[in-house]
Structures are given as C-alpha cells and as structure tokens.
PDB file of C-alpha atoms in Angstrom:
ATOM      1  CA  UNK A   1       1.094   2.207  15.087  1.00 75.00           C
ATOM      2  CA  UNK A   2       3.598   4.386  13.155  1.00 86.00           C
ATOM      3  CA  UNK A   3       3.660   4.714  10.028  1.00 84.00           C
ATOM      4  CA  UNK A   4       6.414   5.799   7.280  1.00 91.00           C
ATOM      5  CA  UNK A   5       5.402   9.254   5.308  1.00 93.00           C
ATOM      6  CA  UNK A   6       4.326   6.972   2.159  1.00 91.00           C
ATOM      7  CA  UNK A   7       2.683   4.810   4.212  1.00 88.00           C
ATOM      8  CA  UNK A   8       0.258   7.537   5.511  1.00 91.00           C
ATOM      9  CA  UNK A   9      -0.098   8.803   1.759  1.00 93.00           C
ATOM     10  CA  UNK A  10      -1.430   5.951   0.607  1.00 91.00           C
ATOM     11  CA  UNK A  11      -3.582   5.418   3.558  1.00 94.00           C
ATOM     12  CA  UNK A  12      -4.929   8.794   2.783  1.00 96.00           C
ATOM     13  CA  UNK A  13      -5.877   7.689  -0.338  1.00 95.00           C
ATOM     14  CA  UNK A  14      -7.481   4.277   0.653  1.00 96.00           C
ATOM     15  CA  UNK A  15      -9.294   6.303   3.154  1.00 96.00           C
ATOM     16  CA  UNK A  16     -10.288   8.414   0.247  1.00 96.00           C
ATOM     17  CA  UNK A  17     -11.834   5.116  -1.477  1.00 96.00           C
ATOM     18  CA  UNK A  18     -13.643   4.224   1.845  1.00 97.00           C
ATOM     19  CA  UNK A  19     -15.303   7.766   2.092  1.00 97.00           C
ATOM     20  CA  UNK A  20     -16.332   7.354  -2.003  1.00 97.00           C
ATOM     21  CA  UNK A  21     -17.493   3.695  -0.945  1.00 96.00           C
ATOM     22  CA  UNK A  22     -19.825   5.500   1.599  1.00 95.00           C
ATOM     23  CA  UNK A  23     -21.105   7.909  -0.441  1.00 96.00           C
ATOM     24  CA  UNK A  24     -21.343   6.153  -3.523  1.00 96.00           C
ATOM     25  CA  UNK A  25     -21.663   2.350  -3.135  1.00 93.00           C
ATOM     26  CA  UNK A  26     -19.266   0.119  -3.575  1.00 90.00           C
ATOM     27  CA  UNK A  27     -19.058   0.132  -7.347  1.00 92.00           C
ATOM     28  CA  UNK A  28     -16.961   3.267  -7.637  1.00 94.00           C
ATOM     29  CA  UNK A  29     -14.042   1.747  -7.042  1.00 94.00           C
ATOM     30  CA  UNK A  30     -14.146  -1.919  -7.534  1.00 94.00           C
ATOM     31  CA  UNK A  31     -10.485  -2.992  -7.437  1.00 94.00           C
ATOM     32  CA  UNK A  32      -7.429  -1.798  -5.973  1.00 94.00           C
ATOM     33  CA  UNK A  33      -4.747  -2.829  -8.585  1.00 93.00           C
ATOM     34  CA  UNK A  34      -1.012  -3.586  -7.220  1.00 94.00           C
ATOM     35  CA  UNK A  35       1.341  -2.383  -9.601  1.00 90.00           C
ATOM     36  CA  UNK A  36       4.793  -4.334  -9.729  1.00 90.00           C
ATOM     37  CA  UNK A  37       3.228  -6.966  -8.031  1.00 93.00           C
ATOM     38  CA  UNK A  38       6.030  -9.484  -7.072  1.00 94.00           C
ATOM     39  CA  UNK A  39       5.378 -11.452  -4.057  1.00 95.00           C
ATOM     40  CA  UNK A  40       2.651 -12.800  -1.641  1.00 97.00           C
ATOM     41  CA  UNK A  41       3.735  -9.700   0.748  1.00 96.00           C
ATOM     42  CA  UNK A  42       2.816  -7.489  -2.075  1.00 96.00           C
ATOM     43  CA  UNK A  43      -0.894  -8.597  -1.568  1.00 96.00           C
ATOM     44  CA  UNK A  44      -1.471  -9.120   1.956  1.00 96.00           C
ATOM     45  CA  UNK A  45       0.311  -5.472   2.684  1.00 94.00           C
ATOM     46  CA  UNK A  46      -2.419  -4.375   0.973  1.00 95.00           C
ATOM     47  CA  UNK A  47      -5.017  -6.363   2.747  1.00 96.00           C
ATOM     48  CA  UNK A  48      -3.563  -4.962   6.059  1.00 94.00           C
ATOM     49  CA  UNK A  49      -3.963  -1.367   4.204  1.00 94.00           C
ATOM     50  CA  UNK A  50      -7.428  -1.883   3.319  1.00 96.00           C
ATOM     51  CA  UNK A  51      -8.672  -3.234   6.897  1.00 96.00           C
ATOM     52  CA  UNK A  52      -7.258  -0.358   8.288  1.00 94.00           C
ATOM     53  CA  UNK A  53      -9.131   2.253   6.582  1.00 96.00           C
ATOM     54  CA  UNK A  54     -12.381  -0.209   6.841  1.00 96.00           C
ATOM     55  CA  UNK A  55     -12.797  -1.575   3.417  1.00 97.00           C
ATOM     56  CA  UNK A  56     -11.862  -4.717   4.375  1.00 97.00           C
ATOM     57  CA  UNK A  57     -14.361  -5.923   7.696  1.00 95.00           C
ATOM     58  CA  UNK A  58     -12.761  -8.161  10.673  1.00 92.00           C
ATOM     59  CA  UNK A  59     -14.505 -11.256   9.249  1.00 93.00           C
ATOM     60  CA  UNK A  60     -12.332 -10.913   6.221  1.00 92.00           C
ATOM     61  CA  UNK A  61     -14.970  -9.608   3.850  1.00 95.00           C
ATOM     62  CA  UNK A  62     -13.248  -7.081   1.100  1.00 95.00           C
ATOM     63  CA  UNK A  63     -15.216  -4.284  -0.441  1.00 96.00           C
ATOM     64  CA  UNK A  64     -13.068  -4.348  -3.508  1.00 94.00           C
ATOM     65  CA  UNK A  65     -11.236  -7.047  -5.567  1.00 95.00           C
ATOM     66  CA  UNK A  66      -7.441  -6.756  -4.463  1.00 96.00           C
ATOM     67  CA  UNK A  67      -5.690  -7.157  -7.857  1.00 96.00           C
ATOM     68  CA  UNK A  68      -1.744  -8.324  -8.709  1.00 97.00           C
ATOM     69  CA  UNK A  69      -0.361  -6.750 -11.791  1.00 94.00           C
ATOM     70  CA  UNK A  70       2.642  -9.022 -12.798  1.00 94.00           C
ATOM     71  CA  UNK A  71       4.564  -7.202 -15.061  1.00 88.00           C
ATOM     72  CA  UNK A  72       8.426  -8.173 -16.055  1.00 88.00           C
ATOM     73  CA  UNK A  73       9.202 -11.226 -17.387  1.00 87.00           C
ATOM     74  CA  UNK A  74      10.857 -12.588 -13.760  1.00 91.00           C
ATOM     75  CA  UNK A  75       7.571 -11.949 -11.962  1.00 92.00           C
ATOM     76  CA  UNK A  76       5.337 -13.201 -15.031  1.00 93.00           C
ATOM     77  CA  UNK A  77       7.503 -16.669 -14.567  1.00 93.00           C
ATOM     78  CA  UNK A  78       6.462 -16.566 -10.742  1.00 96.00           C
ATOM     79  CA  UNK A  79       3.229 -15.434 -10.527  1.00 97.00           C
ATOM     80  CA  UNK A  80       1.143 -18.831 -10.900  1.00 98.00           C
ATOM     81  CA  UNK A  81       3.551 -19.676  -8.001  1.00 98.00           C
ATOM     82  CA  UNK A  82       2.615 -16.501  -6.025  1.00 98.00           C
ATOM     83  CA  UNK A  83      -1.304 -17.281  -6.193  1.00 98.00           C
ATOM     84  CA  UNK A  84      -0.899 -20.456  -5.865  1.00 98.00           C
ATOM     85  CA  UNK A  85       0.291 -19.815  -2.305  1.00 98.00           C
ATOM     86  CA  UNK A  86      -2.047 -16.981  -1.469  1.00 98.00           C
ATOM     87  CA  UNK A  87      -4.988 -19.304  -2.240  1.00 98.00           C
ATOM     88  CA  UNK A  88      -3.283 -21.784   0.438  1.00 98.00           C
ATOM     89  CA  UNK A  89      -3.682 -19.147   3.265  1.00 98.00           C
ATOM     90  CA  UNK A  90      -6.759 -19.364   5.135  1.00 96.00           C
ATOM     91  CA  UNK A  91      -6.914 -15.842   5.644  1.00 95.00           C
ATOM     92  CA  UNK A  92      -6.572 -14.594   2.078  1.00 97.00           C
ATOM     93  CA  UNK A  93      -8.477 -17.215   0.982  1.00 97.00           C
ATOM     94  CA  UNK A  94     -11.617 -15.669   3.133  1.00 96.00           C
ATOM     95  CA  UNK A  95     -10.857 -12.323   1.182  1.00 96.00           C
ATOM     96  CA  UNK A  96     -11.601 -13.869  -2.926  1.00 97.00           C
ATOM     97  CA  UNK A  97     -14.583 -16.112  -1.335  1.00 97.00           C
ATOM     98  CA  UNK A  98     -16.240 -12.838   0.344  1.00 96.00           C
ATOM     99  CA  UNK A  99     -15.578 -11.318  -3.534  1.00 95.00           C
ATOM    100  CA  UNK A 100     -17.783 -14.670  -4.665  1.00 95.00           C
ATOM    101  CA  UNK A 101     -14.309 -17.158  -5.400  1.00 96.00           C
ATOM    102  CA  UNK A 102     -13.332 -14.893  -8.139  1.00 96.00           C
ATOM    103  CA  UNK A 103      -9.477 -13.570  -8.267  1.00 97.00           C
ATOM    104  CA  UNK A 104      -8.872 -10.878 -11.058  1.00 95.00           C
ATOM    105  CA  UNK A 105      -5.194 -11.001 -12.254  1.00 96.00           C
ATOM    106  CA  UNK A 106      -3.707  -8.565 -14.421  1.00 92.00           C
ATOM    107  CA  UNK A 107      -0.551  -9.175 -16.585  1.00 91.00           C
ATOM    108  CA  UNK A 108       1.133  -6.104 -17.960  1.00 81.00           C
ATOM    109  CA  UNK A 109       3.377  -5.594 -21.765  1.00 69.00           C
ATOM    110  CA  UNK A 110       5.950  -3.025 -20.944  1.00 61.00           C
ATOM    111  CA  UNK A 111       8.044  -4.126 -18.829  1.00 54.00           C
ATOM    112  CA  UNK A 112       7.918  -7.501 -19.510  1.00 52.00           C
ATOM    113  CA  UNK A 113       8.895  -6.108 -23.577  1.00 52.00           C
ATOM    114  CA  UNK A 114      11.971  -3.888 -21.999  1.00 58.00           C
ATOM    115  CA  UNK A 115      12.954  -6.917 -20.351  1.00 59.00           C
ATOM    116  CA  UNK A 116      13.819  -9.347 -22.848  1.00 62.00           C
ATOM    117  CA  UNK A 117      11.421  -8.182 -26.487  1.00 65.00           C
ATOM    118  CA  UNK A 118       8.378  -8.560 -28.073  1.00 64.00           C
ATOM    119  CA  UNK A 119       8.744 -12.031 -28.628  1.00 71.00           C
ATOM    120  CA  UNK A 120       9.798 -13.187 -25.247  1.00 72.00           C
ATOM    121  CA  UNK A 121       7.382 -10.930 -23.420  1.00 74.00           C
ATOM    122  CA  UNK A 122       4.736 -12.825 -25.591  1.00 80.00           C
ATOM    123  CA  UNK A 123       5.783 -16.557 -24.624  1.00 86.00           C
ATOM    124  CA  UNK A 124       6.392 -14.883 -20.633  1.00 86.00           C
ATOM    125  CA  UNK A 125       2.569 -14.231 -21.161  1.00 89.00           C
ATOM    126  CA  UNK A 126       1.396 -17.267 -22.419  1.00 90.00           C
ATOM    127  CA  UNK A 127       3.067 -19.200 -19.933  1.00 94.00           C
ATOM    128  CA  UNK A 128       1.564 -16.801 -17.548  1.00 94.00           C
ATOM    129  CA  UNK A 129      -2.114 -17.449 -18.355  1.00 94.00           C
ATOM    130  CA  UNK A 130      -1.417 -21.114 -18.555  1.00 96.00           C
ATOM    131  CA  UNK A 131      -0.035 -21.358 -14.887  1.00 97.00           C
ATOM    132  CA  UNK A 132      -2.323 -19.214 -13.492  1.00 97.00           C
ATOM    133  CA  UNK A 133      -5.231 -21.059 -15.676  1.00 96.00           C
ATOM    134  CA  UNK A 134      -4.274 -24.500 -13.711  1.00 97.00           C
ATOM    135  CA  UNK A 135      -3.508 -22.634 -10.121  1.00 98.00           C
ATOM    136  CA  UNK A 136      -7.159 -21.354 -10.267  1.00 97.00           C
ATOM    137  CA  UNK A 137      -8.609 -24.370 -11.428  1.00 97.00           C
ATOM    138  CA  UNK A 138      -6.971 -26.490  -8.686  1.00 98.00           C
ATOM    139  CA  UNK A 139      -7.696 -24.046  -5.975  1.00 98.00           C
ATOM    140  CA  UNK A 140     -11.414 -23.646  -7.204  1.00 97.00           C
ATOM    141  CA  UNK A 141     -11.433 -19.902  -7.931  1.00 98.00           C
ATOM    142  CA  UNK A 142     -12.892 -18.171 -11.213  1.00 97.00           C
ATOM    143  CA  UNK A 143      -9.911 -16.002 -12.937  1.00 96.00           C
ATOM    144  CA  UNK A 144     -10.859 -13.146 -14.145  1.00 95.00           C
ATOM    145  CA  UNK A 145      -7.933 -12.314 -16.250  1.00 92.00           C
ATOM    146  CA  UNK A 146      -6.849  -8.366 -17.940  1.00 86.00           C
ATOM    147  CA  UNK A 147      -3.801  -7.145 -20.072  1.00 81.00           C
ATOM    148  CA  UNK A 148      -2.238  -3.813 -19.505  1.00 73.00           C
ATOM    149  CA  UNK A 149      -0.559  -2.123 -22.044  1.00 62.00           C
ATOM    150  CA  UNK A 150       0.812   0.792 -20.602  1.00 57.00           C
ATOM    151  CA  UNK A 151       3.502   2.761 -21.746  1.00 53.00           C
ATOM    152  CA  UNK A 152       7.282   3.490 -20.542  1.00 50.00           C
ATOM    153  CA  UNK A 153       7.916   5.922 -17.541  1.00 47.00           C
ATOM    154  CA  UNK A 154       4.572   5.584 -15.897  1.00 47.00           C
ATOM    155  CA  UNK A 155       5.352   5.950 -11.560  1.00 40.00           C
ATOM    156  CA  UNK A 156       5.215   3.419  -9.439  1.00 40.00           C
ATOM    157  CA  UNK A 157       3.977   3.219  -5.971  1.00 35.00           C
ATOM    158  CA  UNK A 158       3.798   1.189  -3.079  1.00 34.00           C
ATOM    159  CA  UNK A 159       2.573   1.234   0.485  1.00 30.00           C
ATOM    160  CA  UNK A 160       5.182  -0.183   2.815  1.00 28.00           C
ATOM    161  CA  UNK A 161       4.416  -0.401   6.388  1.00 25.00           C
TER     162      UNK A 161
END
C-alpha cells in the first residue's frame, strides 16, 4: 500500500515504539494518545497504524492503550457519543478487552477555554465525564479518566492514510 509522506512519518515513529517494545517490554510506552481526537475514524486509523507496525496482533490484541484526547468544547459535547459507538464495534471492542476492559480517556483545558472561557470549558467537562461515566458503565468497560492542561500553540499531528 502507498502511503502519504506523513503517513510514513508517523509509521516511522510507531515502528520506533515497536522496536522500544522489543527491547524494553511493553511498559515503555503504554499508550498512544490521539490528540484532537474527534471521531470514531480518529481511533480506528490508529488501530490500522498500530497493526501495521505489529503492536497490535491479528487476533486484535493491542500492546498499548489507544487513547482519545477530546479537547474543544464541540468534541467534549460528542465524545460520550464517539465511545459509545466504538464500544459497539466488535472489532474495537476486542482491542480494550485484550487491554483487560479498561478504556483510558483523556479530556484536555485549552482548547476547550479558547473556545468559549473558563467557565464554559468547565461545564463542557463536567458534562464530559458524566457521559462518558454512563457510556462505560453501560458498555461494561472500566474508565480510566486524565486531564490535560497543556498550553496554547502546542503542534498537532495526525496520521492519515
């Protein structure tokens, strides 16, 4: 398959993780974080990315924990909504039970504060945790829930195929 010039970066990097995985063990890099998260495409790109540099096995068993970071305001409203159908695909599904039925979930402040304040950014992440908080509980997967307070200008990047 061909892939785009970014594409191939960020498989060098994943490949990168694989080799440390080898060397290491598998708790060198336990997560693979998607930044601007906004969409069940978001996370199964990834999964694609990951089986094709072998940290993700044909039986659907991940060697990391493939992590959403919802970060403005329009994708803190959806995410509960975007896990919610995840969980419902058989497929991804197999990928949280081979981590033991735990999905981590990380909500990010900046963007989320440039988008409509302080204030708002705090009720966007209330509701957040409380949608996600039923999702999970439905579904029957442990949340493992982080915050991310990062600061303004930081890159972002994305593998596209």
């Amino acid at each position: 398959m061909k892939y785009s010039d970014e594409t191939v970066g960020e498989l060098e990097v994943l490949r990168a993780a694989a080799q440390a995985h080898s060397v290491f063990g598998a708790n060198v890099i336990p997560q693979c974080i998607i930044s601007m998260c906004q969409g069940v495409s978001d996370m199964l790109e990834v999964a694609v990315l990951l089986k094709e540099v072998g940290l993700v096995d044909p039986t659907g068993r991940s060697a990391l924990n493939i992590v959403p970071l919802f970060e403005t305001s329009e994708d803190l409203q959806a995410c509960a909504a975007i896990m919610a159908r995840l969980f419902s695909l058989h497929d991804y599904r197999r990928l949280v039970d081979s981590r033991g039925a735990v999905q981590e979930v990380m909500l990010g402040y900046s963007d989320s504060n440039k988008d409509g304040g302080f204030v708002t950014s705090g009720w966007e992440l209330y509701k957040a945790e409380i949608g996600l908080i039923e999702v999970f509980e439905r579904h029957h997967v442990r949340l493992r829930l982080f915050h991310g307070r990062g600061g303004y200008g930081r890159p972002r990047r994305r593998a596209e195929l």
